[in-house]
Tab-separated table of C-alpha atoms and ligand atoms in Angstrom:
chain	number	residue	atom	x	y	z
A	1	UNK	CA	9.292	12.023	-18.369
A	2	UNK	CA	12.771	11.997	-17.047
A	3	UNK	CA	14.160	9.354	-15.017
A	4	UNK	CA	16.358	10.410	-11.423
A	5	UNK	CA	18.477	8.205	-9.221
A	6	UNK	CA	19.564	10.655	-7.107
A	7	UNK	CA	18.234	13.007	-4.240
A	8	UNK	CA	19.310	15.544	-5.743
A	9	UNK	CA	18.300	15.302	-9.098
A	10	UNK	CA	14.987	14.601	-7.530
A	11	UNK	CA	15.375	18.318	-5.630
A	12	UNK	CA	16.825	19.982	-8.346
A	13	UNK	CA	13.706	19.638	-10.438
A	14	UNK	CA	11.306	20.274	-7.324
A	15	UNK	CA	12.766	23.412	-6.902
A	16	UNK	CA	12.383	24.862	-10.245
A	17	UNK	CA	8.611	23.686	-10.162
A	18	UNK	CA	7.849	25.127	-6.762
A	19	UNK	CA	9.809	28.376	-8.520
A	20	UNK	CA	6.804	28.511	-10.837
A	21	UNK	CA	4.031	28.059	-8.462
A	22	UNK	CA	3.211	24.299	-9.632
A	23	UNK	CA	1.861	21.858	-7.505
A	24	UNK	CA	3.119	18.136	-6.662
A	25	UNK	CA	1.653	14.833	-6.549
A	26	UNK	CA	3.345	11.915	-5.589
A	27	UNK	CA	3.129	8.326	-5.945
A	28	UNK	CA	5.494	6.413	-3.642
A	29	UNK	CA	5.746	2.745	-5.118
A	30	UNK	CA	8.193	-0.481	-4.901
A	31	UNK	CA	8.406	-0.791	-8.624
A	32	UNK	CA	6.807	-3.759	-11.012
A	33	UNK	CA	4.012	-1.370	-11.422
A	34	UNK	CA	0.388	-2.687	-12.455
A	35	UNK	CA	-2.728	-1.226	-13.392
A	36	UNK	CA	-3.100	-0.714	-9.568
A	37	UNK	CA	-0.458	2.027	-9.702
A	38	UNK	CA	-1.340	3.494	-12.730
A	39	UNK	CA	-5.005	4.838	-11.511
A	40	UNK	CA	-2.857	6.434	-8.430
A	41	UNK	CA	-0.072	8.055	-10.815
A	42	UNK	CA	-3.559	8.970	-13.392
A	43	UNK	CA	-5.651	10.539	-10.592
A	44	UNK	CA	-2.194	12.128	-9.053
A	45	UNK	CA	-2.275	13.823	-12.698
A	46	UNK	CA	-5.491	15.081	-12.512
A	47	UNK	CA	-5.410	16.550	-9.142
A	48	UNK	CA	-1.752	18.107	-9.731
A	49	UNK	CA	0.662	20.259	-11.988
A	50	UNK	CA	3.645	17.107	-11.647
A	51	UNK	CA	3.725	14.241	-10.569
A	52	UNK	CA	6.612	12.817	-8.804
A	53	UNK	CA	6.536	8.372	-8.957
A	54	UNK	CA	9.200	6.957	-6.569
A	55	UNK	CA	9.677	3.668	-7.110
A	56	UNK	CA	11.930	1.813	-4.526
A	57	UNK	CA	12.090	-1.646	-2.910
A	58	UNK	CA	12.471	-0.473	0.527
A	59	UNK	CA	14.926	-2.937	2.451
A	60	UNK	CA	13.710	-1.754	5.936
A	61	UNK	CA	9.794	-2.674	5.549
A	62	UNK	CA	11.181	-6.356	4.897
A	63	UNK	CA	11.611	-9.071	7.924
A	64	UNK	CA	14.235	-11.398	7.378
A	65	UNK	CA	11.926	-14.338	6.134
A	66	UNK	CA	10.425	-11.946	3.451
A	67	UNK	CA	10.548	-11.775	-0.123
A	68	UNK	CA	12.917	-8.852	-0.542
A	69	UNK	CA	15.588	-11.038	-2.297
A	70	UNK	CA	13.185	-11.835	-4.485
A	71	UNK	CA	10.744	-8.892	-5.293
A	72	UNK	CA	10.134	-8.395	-8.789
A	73	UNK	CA	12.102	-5.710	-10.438
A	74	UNK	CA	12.110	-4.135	-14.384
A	75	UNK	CA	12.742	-0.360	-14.856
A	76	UNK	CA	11.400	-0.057	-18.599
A	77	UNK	CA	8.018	-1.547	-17.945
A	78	UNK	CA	7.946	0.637	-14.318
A	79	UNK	CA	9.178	3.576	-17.084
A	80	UNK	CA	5.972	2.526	-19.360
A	81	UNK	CA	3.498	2.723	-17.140
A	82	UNK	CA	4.685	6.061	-15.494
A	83	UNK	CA	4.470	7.507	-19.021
A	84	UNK	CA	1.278	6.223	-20.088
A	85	UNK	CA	-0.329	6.942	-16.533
A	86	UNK	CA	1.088	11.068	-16.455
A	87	UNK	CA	4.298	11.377	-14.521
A	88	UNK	CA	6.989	13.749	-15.046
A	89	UNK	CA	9.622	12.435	-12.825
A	90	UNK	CA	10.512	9.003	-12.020
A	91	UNK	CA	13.052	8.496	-9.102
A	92	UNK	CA	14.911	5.076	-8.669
A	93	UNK	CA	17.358	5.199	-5.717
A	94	UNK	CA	19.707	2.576	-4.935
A	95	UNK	CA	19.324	1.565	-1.240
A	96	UNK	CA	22.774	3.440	-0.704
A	97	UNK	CA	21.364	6.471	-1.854
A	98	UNK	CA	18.247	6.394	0.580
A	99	UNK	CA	20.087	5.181	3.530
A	100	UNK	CA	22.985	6.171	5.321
A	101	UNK	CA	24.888	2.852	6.623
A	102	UNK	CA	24.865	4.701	10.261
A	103	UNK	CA	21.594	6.064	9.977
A	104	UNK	CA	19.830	5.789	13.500
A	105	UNK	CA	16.808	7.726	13.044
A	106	UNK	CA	13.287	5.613	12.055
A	107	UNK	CA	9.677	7.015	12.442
A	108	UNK	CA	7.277	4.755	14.242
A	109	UNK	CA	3.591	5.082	14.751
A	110	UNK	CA	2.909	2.794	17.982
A	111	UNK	CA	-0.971	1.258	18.610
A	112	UNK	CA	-2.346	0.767	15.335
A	113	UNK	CA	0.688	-0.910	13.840
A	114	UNK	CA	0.320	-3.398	16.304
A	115	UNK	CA	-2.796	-5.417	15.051
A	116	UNK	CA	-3.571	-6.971	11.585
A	117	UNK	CA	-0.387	-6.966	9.003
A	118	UNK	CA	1.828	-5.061	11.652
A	119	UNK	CA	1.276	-7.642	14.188
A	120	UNK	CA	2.611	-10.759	12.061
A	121	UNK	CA	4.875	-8.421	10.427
A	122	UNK	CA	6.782	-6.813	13.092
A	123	UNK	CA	9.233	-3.350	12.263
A	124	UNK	CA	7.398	-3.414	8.147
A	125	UNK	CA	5.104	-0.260	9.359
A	126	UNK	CA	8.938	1.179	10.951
A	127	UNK	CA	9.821	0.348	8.192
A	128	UNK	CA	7.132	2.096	5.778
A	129	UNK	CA	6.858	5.157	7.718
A	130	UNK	CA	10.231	6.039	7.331
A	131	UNK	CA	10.748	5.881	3.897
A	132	UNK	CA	7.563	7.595	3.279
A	133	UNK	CA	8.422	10.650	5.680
A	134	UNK	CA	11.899	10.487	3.554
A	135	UNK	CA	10.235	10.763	0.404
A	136	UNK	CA	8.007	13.521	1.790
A	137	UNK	CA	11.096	15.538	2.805
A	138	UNK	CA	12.781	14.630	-0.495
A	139	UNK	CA	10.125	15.856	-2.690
A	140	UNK	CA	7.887	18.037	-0.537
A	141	UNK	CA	4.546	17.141	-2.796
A	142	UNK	CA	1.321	18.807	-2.142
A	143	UNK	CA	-0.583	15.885	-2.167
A	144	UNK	CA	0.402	11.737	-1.975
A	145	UNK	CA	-1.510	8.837	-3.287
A	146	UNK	CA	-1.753	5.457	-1.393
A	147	UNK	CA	-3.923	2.519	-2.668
A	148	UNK	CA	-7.053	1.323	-0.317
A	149	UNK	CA	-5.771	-2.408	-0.628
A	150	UNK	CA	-2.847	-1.706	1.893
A	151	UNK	CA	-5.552	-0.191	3.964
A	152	UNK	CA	-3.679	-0.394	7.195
A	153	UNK	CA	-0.308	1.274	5.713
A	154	UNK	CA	-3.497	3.522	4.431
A	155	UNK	CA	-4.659	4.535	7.883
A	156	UNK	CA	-1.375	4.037	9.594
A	157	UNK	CA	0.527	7.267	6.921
A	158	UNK	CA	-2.806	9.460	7.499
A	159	UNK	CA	-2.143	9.005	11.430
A	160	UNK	CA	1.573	9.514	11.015
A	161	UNK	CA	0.704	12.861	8.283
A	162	UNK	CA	-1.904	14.159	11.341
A	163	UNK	CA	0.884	13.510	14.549
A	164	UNK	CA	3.664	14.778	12.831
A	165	UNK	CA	2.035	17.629	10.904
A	166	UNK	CA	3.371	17.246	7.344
A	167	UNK	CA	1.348	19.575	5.417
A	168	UNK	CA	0.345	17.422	2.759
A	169	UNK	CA	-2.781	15.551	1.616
A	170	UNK	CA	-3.232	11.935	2.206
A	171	UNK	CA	-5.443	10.767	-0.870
A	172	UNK	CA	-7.008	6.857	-0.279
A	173	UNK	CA	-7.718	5.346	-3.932
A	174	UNK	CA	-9.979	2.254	-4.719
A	175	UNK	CA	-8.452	-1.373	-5.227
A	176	UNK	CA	-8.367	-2.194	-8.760
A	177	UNK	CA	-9.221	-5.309	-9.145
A	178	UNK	CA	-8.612	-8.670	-11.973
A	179	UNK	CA	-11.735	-9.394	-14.229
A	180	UNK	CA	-12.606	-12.243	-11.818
A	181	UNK	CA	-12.189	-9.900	-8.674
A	182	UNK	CA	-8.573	-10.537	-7.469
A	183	UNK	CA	-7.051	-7.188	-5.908
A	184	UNK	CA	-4.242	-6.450	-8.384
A	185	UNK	CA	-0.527	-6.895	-6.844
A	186	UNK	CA	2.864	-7.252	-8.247
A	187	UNK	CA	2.952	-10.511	-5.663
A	188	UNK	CA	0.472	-11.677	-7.692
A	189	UNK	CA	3.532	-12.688	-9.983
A	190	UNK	CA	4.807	-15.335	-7.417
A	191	UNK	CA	1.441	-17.294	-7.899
A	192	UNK	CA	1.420	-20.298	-10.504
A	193	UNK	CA	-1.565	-21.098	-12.489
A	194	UNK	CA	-3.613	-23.579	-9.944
A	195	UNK	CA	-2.730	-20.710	-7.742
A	196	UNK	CA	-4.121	-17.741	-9.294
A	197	UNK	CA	-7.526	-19.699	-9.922
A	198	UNK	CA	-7.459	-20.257	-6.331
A	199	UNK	CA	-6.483	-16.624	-5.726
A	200	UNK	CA	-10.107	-15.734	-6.193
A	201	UNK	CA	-11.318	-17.027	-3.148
A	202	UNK	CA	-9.615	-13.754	-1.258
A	203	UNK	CA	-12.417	-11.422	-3.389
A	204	UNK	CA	-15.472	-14.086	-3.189
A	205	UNK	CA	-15.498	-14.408	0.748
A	206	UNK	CA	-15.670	-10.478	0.843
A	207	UNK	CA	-18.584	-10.534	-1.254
A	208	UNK	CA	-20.150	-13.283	1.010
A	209	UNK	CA	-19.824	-10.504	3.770
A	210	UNK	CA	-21.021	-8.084	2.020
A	211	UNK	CA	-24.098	-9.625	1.003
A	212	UNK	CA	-24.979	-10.715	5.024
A	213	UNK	CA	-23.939	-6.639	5.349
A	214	UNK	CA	-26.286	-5.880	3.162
A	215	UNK	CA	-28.810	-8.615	4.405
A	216	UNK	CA	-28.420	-6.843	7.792
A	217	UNK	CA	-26.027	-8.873	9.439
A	218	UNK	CA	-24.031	-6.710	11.812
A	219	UNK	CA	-22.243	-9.607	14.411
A	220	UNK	CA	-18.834	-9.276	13.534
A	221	UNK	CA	-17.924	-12.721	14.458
A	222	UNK	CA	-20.874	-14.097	12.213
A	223	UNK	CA	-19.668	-11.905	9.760
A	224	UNK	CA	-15.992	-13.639	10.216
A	225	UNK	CA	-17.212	-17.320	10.593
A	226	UNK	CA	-18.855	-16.513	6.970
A	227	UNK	CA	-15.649	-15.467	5.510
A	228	UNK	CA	-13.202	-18.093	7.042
A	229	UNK	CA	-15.899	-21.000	5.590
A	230	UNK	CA	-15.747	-19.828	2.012
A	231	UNK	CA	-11.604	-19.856	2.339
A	232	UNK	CA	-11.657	-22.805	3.812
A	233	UNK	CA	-13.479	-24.790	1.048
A	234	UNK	CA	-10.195	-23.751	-1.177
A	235	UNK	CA	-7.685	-26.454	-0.411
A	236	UNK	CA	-4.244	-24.186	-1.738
A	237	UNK	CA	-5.667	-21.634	1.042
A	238	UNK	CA	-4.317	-21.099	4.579
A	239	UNK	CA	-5.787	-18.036	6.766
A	240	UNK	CA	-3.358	-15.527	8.091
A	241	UNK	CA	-6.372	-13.113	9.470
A	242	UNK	CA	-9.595	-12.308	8.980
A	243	UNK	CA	-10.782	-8.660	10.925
A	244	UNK	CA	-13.516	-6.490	11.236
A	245	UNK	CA	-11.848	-3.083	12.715
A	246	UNK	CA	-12.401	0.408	13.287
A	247	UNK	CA	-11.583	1.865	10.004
A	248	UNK	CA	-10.017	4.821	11.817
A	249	UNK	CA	-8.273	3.611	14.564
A	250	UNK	CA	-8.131	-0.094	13.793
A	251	UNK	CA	-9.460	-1.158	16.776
A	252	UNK	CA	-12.074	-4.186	16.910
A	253	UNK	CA	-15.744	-4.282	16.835
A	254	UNK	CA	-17.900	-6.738	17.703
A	255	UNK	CA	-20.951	-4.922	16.771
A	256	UNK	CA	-21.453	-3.156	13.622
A	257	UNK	CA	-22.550	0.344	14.117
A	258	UNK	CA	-19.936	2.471	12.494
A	259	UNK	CA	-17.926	2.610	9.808
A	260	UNK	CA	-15.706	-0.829	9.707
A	261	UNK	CA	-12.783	-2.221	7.794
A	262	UNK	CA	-13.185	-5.735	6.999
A	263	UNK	CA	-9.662	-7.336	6.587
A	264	UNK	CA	-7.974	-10.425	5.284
A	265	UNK	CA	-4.777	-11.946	4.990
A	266	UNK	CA	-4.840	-15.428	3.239
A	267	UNK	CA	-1.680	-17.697	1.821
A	268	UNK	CA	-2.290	-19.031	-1.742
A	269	UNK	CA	0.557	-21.386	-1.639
A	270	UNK	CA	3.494	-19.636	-0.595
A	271	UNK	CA	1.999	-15.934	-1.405
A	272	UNK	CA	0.572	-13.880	1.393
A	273	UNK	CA	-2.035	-11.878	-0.192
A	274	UNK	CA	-4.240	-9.113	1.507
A	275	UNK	CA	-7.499	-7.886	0.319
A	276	UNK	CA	-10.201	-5.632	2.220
A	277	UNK	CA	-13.531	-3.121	2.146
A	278	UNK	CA	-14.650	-0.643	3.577
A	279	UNK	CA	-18.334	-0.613	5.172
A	280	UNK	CA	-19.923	2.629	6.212
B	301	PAF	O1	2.881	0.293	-0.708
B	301	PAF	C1	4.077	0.235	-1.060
B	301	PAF	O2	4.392	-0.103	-2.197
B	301	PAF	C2	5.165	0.576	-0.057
B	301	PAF	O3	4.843	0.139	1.216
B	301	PAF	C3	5.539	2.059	-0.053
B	301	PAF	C4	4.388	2.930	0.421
B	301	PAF	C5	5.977	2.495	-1.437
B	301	PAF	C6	6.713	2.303	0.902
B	301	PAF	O4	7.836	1.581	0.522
């Protein structure tokens, strides 16, 4: 595996591949990679000839109350887990190298960036979807690999892939999860002990849903009332959202007849964690 800072190492060694017919898979990622990343950059293996990991803390997804100062950062584990998980090219820009300082171009996908993360996070999906359409131009892969726990970036890149038809495949993969059912993050990091038990509580109030789902429960604001009571009854917890939506377009439901995301966004502490499924 070789590791690239620049855009055009990064389309220097695209170029010779495409030469010889290969196919790409890529793995866009902000670093301080986890197990998480490593089943996207394994099943990116399978599925393709290379596979291209970008790893980038993307200033422009941040608001200005956000962790960016902070995120957690180290190259040689990142390098580690690229290795062990199949990739043949790494790519670590510097900011300067992704972003002209008088750049005025940014690619925004309007309605369904407006509810759940994108509404208490205003300009991160801006923010996303222009680095990702960067990346897509910079190493014009065959196929890219997004996890299902940032199901809304999920749905919102799919939508973005489909309006602005970049030929490439959008592939969704399932949230790996802690042995006691915490989504793995690298914010997980920012969590001290008392928090991470607590953390749990995210995981067990989606398997309180899904039992009434599977119990035939199909109210959405039952469904909701269930989940805020089990975070409530964890004292380090505060709710940001809890949603049942659309999975395609996001939208609402109040009545479960289709297939639904079911959504949360809960503080542990200081952490804002996210966790989700999918019920069809
Ligand atoms: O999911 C992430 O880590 C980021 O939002 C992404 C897709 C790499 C864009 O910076």
């Amino acid at each position: 595996m070789k590791t690239v800072y620049t855009i055009k190492e990064v389309r220097e060694n695209i170029k010779e591949w495409k030469k010889q017919g290969l196919t790409i898979g890529l793995v866009p990622t902000m670093g301080y990679l986890h197990e998480g990343h490593k089943s996207l950059i394994e099943r990116a293996a399978k599925e393709n000839d290379r596979v291209v990991v970008s790893d980038f803390v993307n200033p422009i997804q941040f608001g200005p109350k956000e962790d960016l100062a902070v995120y957690p950062k180290d190259l040689k584990r990142d390098e580690a887990v690229c290795v062990a998980g199949g990739t043949s090219l790494l790519f670590n820009p510097e900011p300067s190298e992704m972003y002209f300082k008088d750049a005025e171009t940014y690619v925004n996908v309007d309605k369904i960036t407006e509810v759940l993360c994108g509404a208490r996070r205003p300009g991160h999906f801006r923010g996303v979807c222009t680095v990702v359409s960067k990346l897509f131009n910079i190493v014009k892969p065959d196929r890219a690999y997004f996890g299902e726990k940032d199901a809304q970036q999920l749905a919102v890149i799919k939508r973005m892939v489909r309006d602005l038809n970049f030929d490439i495949e959008i592939v969704g993969c399932p949230i790996v999860r802690e042995a006691d059912g915490l989504a793995k993050s690298s914010r997980n990091t920012y969590l001290t002990d008392e928090e991470r038990s607590a953390a749990v509580v995210l995981s067990l109030s989606l398997k309180k849903a899904r039992v009434a789902l599977e119990n035939g429960e199909r109210n959405a604001d039952k469904l909701i009332e269930i989940i805020k009571c089990e975070i409530e009854k964890e004292p380090l917890s505060k709710i940001d959202y809890v949603e049942i939506v659309d999975s395609e377009n996001l939208k609402k439901v109040s009545v479960i007849n289709k297939s639904v995301l079911i959504a949360i966004a809960v503080y542990v502490g200081k952490t804002r964690l996210i966790d989700n499924f999918t019920w069809r």
